[in-house]
mmCIF file of N, CA and C in Angstrom:
data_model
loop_
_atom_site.group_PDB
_atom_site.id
_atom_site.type_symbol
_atom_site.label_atom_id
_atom_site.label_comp_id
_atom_site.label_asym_id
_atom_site.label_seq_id
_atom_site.Cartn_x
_atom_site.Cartn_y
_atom_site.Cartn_z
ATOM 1 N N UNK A 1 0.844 -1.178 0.000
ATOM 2 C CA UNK A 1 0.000 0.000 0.000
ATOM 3 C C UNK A 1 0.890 1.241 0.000
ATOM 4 N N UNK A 2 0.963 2.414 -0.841
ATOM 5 C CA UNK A 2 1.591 3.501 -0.546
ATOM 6 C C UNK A 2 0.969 4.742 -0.159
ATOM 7 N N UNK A 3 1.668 5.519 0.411
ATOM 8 C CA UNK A 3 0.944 6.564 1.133
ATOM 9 C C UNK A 3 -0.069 7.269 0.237
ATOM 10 N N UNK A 4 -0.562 7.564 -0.948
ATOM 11 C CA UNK A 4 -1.515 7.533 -1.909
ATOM 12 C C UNK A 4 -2.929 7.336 -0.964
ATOM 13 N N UNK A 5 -2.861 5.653 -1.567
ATOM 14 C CA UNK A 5 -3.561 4.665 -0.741
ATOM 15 C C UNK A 5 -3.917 4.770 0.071
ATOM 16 N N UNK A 6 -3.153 4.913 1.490
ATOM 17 C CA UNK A 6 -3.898 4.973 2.561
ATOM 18 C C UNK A 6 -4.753 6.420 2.631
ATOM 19 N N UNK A 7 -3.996 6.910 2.197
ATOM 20 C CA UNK A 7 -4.811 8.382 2.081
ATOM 21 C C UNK A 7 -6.292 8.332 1.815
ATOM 22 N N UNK A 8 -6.642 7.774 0.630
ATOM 23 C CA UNK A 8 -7.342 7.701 0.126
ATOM 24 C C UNK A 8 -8.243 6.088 0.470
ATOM 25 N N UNK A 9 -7.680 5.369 1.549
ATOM 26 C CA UNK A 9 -8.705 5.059 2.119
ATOM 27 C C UNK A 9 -9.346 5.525 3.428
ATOM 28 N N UNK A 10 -8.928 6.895 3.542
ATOM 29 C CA UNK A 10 -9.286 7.249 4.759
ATOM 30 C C UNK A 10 -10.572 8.444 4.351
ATOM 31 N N UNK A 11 -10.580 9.132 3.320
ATOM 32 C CA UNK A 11 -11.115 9.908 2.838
ATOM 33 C C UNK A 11 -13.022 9.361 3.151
ATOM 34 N N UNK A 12 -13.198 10.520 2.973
ATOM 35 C CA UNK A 12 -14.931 9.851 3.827
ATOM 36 C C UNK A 12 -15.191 10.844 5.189
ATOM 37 N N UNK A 13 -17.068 9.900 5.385
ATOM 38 C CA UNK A 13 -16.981 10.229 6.884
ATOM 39 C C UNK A 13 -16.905 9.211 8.000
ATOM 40 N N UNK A 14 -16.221 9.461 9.270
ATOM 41 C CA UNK A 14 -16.092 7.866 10.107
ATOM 42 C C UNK A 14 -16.642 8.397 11.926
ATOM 43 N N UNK A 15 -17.673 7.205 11.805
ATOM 44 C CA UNK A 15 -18.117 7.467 13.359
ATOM 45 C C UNK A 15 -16.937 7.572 14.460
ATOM 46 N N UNK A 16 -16.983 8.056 15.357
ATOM 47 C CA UNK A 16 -15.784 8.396 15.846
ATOM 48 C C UNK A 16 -15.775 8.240 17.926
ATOM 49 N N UNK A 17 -15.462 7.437 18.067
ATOM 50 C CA UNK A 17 -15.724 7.421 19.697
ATOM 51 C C UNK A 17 -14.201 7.289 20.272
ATOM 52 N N UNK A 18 -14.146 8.140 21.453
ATOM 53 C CA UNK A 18 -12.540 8.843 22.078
ATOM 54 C C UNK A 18 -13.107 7.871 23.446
ATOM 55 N N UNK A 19 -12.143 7.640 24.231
ATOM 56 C CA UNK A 19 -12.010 7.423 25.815
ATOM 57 C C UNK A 19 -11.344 7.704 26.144
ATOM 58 N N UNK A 20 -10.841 9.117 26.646
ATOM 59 C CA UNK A 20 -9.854 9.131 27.654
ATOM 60 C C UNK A 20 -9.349 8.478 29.045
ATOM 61 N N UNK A 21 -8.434 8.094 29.542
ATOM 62 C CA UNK A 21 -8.120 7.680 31.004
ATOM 63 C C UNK A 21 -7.038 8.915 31.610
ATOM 64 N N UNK A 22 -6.998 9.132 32.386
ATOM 65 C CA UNK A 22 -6.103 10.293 33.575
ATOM 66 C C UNK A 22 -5.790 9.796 34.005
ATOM 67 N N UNK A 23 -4.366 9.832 33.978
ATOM 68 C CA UNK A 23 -3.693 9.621 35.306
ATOM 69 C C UNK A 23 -3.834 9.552 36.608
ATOM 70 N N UNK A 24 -5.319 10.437 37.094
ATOM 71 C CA UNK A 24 -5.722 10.392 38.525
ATOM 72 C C UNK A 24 -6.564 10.108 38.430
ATOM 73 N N UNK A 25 -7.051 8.764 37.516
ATOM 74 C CA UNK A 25 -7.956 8.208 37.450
ATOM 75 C C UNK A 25 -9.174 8.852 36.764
ATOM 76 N N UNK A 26 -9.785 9.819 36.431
ATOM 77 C CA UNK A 26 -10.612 10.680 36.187
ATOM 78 C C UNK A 26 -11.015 10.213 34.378
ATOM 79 N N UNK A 27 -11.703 10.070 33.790
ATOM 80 C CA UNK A 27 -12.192 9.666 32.131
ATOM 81 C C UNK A 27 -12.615 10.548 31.899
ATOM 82 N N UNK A 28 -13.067 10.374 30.032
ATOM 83 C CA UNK A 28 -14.268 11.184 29.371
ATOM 84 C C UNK A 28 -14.074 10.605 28.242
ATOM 85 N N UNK A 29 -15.077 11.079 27.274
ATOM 86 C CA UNK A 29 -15.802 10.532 26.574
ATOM 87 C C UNK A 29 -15.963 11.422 25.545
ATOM 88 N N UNK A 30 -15.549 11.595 24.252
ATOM 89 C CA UNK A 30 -16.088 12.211 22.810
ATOM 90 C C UNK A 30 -16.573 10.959 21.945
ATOM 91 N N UNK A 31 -17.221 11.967 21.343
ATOM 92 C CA UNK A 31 -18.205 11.089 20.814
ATOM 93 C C UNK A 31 -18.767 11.771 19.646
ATOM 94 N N UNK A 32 -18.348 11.577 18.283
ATOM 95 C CA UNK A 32 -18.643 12.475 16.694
ATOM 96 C C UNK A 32 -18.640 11.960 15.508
ATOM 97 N N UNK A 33 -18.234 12.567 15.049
ATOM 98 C CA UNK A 33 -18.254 12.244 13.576
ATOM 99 C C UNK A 33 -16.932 12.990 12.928
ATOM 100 N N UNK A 34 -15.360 12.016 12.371
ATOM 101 C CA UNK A 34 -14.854 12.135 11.826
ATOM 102 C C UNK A 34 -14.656 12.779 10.380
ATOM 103 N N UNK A 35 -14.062 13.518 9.795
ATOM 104 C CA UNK A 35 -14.427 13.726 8.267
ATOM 105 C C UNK A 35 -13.117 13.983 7.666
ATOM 106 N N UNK A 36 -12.423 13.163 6.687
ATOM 107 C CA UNK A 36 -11.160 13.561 5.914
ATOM 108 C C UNK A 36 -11.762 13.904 4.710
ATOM 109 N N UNK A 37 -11.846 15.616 4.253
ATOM 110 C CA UNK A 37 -11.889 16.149 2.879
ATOM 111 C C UNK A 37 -10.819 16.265 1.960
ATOM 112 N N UNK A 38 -10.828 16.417 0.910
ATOM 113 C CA UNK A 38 -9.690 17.049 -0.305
ATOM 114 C C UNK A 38 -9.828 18.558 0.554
ATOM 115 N N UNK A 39 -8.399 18.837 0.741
ATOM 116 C CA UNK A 39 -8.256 20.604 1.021
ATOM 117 C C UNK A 39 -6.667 20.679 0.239
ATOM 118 N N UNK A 40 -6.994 21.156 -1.090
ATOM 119 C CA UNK A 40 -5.806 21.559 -1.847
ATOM 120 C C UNK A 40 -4.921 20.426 -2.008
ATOM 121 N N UNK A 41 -3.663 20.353 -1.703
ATOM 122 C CA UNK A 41 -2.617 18.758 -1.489
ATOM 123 C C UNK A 41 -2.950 17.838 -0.158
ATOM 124 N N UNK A 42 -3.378 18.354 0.531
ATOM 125 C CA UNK A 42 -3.357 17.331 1.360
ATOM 126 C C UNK A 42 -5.368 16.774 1.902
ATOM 127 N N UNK A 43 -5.422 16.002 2.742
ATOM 128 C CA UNK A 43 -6.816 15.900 3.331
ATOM 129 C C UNK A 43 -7.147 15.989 4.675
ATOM 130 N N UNK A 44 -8.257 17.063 4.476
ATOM 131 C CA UNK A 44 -8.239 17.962 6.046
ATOM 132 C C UNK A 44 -9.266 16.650 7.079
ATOM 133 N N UNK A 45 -8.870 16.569 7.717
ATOM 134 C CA UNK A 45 -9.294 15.744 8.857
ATOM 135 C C UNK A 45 -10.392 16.887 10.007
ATOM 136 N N UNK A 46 -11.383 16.607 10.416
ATOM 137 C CA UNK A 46 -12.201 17.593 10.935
ATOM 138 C C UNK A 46 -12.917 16.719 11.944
ATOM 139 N N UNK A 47 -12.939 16.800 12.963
ATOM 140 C CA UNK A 47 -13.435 15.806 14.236
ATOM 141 C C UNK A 47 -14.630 16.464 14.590
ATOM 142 N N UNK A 48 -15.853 16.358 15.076
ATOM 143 C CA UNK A 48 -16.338 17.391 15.826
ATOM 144 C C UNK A 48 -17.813 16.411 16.370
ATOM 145 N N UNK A 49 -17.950 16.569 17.525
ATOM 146 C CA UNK A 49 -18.930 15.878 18.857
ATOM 147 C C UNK A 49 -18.912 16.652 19.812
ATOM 148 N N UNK A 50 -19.131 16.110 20.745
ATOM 149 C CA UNK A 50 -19.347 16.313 22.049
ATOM 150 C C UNK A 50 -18.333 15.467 23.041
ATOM 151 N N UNK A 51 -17.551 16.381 23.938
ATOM 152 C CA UNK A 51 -16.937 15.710 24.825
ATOM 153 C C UNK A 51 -17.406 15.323 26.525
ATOM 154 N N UNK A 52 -17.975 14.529 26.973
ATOM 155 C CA UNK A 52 -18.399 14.886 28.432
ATOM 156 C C UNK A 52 -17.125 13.921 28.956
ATOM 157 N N UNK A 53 -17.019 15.036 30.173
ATOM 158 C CA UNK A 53 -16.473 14.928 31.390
ATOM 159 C C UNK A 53 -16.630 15.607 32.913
ATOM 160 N N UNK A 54 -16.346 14.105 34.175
ATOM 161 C CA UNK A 54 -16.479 15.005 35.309
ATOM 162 C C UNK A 54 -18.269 15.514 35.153
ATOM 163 N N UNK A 55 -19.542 14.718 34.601
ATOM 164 C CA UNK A 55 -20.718 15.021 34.224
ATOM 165 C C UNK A 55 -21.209 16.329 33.315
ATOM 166 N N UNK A 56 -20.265 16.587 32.716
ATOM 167 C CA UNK A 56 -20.766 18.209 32.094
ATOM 168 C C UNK A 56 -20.228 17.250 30.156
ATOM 169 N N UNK A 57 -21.115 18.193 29.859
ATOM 170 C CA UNK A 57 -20.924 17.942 27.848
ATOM 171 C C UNK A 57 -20.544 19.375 27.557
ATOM 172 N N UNK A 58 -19.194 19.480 26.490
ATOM 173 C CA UNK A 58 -19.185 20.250 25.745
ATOM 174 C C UNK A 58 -19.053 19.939 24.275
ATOM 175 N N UNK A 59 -19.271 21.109 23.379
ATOM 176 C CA UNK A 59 -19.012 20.894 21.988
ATOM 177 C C UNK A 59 -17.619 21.057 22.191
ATOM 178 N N UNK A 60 -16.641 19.796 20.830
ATOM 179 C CA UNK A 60 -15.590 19.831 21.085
ATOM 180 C C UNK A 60 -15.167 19.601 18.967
ATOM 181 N N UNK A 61 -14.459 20.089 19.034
ATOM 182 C CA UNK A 61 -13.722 19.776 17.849
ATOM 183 C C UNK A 61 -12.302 20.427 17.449
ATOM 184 N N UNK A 62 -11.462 19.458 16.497
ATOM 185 C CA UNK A 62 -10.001 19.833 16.006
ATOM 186 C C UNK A 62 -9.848 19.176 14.452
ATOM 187 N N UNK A 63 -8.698 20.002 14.174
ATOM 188 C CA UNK A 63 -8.729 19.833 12.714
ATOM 189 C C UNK A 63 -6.881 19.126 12.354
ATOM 190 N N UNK A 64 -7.030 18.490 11.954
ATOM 191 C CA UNK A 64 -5.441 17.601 11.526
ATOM 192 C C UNK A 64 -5.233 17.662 9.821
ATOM 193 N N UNK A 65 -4.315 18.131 9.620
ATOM 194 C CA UNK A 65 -4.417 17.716 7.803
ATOM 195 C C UNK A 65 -3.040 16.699 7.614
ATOM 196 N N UNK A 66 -3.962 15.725 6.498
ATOM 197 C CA UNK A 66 -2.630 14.764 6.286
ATOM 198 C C UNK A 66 -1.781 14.604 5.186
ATOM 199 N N UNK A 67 -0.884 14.107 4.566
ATOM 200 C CA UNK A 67 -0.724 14.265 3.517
ATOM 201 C C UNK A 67 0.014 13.396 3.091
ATOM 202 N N UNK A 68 0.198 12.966 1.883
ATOM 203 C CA UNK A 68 1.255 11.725 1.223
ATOM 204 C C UNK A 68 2.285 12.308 0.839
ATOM 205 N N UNK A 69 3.569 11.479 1.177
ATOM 206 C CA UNK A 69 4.833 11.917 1.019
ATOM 207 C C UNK A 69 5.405 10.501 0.949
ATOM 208 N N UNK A 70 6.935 10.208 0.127
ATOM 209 C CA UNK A 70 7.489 9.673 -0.354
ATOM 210 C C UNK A 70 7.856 8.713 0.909
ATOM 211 N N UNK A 71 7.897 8.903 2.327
ATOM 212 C CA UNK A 71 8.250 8.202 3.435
ATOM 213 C C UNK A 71 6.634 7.580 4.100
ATOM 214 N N UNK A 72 5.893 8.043 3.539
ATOM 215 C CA UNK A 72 4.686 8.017 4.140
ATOM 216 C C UNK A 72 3.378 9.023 4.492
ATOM 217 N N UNK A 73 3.182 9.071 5.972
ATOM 218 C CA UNK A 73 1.667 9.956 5.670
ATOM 219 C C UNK A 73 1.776 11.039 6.923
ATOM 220 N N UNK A 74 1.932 12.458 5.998
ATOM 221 C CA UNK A 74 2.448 13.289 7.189
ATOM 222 C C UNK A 74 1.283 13.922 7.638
ATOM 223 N N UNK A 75 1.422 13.764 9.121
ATOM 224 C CA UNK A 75 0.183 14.462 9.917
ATOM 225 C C UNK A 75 0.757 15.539 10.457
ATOM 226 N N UNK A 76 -0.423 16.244 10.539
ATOM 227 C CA UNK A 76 -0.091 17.755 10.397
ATOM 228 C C UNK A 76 -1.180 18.636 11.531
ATOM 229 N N UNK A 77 -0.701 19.545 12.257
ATOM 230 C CA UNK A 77 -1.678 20.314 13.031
ATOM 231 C C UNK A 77 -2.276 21.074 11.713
ATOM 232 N N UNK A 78 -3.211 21.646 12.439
ATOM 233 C CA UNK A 78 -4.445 22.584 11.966
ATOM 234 C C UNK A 78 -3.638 23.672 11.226
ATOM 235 N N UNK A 79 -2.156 24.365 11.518
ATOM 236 C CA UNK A 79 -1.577 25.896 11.029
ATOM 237 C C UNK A 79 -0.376 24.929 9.898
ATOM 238 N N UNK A 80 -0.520 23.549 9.595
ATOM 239 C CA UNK A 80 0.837 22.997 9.392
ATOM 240 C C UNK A 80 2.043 22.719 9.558
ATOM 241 N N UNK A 81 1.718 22.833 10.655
ATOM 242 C CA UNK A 81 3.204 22.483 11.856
ATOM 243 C C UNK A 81 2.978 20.914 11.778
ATOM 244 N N UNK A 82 4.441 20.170 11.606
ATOM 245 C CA UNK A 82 3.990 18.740 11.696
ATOM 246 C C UNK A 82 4.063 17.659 12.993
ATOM 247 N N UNK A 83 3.657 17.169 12.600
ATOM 248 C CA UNK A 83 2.793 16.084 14.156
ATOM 249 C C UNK A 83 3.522 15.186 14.311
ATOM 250 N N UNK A 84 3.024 14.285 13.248
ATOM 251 C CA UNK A 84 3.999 13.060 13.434
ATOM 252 C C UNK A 84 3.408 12.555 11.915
ATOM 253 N N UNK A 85 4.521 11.450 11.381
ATOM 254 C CA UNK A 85 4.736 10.917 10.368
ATOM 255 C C UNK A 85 4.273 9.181 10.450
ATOM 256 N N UNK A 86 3.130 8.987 9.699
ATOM 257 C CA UNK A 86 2.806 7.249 9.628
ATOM 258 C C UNK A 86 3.543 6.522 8.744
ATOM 259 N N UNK A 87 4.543 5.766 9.013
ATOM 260 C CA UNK A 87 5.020 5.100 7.869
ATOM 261 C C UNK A 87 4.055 4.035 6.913
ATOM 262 N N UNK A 88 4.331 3.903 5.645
ATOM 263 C CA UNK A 88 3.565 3.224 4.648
ATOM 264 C C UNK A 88 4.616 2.711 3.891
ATOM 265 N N UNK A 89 4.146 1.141 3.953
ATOM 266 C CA UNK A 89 3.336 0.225 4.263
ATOM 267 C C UNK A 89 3.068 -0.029 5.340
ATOM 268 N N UNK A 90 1.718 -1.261 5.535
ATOM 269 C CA UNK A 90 1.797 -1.985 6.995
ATOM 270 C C UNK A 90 0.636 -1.587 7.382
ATOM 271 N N UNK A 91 -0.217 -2.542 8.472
ATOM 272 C CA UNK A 91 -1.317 -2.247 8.454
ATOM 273 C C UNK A 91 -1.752 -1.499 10.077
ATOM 274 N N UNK A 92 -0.408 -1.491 10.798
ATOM 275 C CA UNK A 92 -0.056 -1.368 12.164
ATOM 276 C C UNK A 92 1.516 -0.542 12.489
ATOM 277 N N UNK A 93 1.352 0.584 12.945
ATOM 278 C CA UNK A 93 2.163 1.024 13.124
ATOM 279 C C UNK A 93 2.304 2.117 14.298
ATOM 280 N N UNK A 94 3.456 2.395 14.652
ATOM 281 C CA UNK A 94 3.986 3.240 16.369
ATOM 282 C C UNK A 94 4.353 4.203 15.738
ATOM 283 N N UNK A 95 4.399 5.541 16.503
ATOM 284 C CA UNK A 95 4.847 6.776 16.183
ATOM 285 C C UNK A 95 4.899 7.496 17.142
ATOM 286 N N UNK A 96 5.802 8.360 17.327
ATOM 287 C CA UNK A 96 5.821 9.302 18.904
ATOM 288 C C UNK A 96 6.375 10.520 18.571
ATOM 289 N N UNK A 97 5.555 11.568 19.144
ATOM 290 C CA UNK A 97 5.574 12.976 18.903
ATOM 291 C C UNK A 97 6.282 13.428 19.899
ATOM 292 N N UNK A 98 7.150 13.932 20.552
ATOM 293 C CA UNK A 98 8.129 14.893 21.419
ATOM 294 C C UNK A 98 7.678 15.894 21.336
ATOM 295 N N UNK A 99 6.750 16.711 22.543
ATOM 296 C CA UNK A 99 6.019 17.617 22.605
ATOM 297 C C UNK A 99 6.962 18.507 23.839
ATOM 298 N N UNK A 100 7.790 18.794 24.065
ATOM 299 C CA UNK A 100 8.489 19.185 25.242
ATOM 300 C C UNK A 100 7.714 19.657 26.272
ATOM 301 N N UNK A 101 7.755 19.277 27.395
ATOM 302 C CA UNK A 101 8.425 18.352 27.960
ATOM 303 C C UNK A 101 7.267 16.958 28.274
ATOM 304 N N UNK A 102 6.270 16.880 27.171
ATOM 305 C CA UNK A 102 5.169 15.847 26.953
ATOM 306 C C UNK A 102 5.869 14.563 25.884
ATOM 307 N N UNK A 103 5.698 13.566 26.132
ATOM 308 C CA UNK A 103 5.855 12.479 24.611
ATOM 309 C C UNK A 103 4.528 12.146 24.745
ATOM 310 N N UNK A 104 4.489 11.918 23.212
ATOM 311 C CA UNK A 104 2.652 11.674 22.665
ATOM 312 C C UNK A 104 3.847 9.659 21.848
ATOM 313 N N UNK A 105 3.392 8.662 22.516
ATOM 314 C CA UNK A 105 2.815 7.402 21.739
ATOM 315 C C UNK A 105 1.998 7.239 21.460
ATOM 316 N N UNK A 106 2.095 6.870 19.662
ATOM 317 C CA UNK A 106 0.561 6.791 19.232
ATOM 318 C C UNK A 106 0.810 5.624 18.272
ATOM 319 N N UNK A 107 -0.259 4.532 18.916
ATOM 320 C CA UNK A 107 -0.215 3.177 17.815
ATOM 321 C C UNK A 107 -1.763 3.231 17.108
ATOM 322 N N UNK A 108 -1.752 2.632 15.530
ATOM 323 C CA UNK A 108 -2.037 2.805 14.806
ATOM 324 C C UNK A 108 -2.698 1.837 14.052
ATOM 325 N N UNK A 109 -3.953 1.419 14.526
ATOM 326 C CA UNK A 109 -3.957 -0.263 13.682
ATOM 327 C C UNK A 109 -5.302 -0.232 12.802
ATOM 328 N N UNK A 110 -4.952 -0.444 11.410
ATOM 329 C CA UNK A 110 -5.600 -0.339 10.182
ATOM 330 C C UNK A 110 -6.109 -2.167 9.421
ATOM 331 N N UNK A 111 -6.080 -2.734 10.409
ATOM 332 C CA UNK A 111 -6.116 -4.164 10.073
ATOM 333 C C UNK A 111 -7.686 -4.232 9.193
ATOM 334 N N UNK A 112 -7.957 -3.765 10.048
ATOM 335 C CA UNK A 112 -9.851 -4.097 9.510
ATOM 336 C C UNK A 112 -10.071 -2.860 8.466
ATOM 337 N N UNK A 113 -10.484 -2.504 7.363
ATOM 338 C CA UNK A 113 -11.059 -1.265 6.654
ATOM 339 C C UNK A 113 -12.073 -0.561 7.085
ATOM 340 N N UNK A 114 -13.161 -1.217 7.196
ATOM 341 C CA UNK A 114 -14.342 -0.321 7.524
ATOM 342 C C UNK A 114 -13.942 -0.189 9.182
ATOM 343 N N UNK A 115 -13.052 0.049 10.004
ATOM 344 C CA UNK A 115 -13.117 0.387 11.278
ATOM 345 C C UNK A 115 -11.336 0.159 11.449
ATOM 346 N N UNK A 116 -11.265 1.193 12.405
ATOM 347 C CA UNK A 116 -9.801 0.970 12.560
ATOM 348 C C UNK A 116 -9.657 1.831 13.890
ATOM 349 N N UNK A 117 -8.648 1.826 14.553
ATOM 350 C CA UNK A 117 -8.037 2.452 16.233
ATOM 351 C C UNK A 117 -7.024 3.254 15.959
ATOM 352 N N UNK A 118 -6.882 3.620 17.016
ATOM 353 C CA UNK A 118 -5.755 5.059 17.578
ATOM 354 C C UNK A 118 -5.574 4.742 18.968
ATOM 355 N N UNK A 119 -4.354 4.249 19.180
ATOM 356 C CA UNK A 119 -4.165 4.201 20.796
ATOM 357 C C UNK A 119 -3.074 5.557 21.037
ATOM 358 N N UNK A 120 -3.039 6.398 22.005
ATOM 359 C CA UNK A 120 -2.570 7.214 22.583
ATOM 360 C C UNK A 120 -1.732 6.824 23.970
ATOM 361 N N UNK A 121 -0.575 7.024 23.910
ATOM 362 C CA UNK A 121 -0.109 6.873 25.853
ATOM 363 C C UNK A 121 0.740 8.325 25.911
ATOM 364 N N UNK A 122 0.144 9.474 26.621
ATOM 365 C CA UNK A 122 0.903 10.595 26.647
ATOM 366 C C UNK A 122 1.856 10.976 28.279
ATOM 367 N N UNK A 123 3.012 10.882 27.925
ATOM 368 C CA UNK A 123 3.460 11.314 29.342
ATOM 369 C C UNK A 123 3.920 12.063 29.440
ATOM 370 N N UNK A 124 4.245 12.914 31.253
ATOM 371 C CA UNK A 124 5.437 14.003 30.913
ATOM 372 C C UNK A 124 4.553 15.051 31.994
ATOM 373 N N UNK A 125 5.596 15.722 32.643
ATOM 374 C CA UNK A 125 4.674 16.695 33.562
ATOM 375 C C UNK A 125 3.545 17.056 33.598
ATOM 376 N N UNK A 126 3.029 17.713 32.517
ATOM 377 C CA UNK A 126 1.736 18.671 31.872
ATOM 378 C C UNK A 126 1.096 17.864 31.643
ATOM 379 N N UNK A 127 1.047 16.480 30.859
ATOM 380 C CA UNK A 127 0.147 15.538 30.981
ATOM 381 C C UNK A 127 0.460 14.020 31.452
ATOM 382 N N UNK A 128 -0.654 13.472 31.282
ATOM 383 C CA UNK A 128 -0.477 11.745 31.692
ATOM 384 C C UNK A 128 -2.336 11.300 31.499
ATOM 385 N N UNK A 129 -1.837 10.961 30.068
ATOM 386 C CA UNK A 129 -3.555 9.968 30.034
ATOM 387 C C UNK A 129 -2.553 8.772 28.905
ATOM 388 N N UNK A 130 -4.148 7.959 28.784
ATOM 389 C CA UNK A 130 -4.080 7.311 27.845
ATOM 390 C C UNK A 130 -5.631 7.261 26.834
ATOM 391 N N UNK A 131 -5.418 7.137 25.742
ATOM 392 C CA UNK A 131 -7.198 7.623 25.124
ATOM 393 C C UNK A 131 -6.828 6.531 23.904
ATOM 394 N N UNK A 132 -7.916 5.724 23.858
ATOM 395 C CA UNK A 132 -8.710 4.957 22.680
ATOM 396 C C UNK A 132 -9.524 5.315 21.407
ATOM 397 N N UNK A 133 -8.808 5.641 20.711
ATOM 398 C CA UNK A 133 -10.134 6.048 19.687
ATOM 399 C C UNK A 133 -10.792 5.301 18.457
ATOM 400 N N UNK A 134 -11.903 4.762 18.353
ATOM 401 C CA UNK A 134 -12.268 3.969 17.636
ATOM 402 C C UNK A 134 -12.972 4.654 16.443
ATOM 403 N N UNK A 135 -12.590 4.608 15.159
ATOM 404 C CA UNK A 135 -13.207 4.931 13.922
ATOM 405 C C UNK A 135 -13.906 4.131 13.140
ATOM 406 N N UNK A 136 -15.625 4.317 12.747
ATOM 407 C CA UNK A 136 -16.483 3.038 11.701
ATOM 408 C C UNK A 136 -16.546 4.249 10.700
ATOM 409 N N UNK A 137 -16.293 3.200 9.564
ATOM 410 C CA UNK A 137 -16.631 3.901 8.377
ATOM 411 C C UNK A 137 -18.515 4.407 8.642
ATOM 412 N N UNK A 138 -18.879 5.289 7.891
ATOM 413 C CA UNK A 138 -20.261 5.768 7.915
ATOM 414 C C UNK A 138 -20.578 5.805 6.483
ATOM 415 N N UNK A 139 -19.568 7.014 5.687
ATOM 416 C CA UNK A 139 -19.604 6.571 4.120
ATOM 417 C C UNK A 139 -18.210 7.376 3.267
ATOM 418 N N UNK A 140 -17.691 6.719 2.083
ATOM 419 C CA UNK A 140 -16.625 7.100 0.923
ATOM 420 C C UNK A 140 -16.945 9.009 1.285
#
């Protein structure tokens, strides 16, 4: 599969459910609707639900753009500052962002098509969770 490819099987909209865990034990819960569009070269990724936590709901959303490159699939914040890089091929893959003085691990498993995960383990003063995120296809 080359970064093309995955690109372009991600494109669509995908049900989208988050779990956070805290470090002091504390959770929450988003809960939306995923969307990777065509935006110029790359495809804008657009999250947006509702997050409850601690019993309160807010509207929550963020925007990631990704893009194909010769090493793979570069993820990108919202202004294009880059995130972290998915290598391609493979249907499972690790990646870790160095956020000073935070590290973001993020595993990656694309085994199934119509549904696929995001595991998160973030550590480091400023934070400490771990969050699940599960994506179902909805539609192309």
């Amino acid at each position: 599969m080359t970064p093309a490819d995955r690109l372009a099987g991600l494109a669509g909209r995908w049900r989208t459910l988050r779990v956070l865990r805290h470090g002091d034990g504390t959770r929450a819960r988003f809960l939306g609707v995923s969307t990777w569009a065509p935006d110029g070269t790359v495809l804008r990724c657009t999250e947006a639900g509702t997050l409850e936590q601690a019993g309160r709901r807010y509207e929550a959303h963020r925007v990631t753009l990704w893009r194909a490159t010769v090493q793979g699939v570069e993820v990108l914040f919202a202004d294009g500052r880059p995130f972290h890089r998915l290598p391609v091929p493979g249907d499972r893959a690790v990646v870790r962002h160095d956020c000073a003085p935070d590290v973001y691990d993020i595993a990656y498993d694309f085994r199934a098509r119509s549904r696929w995960t995001l595991r998160w383990r973030v550590r480091g003063p400023r934070k400490d969770y771990r969050a699940l995120t599960r994506y179902l296809r909805i539609s192309p």
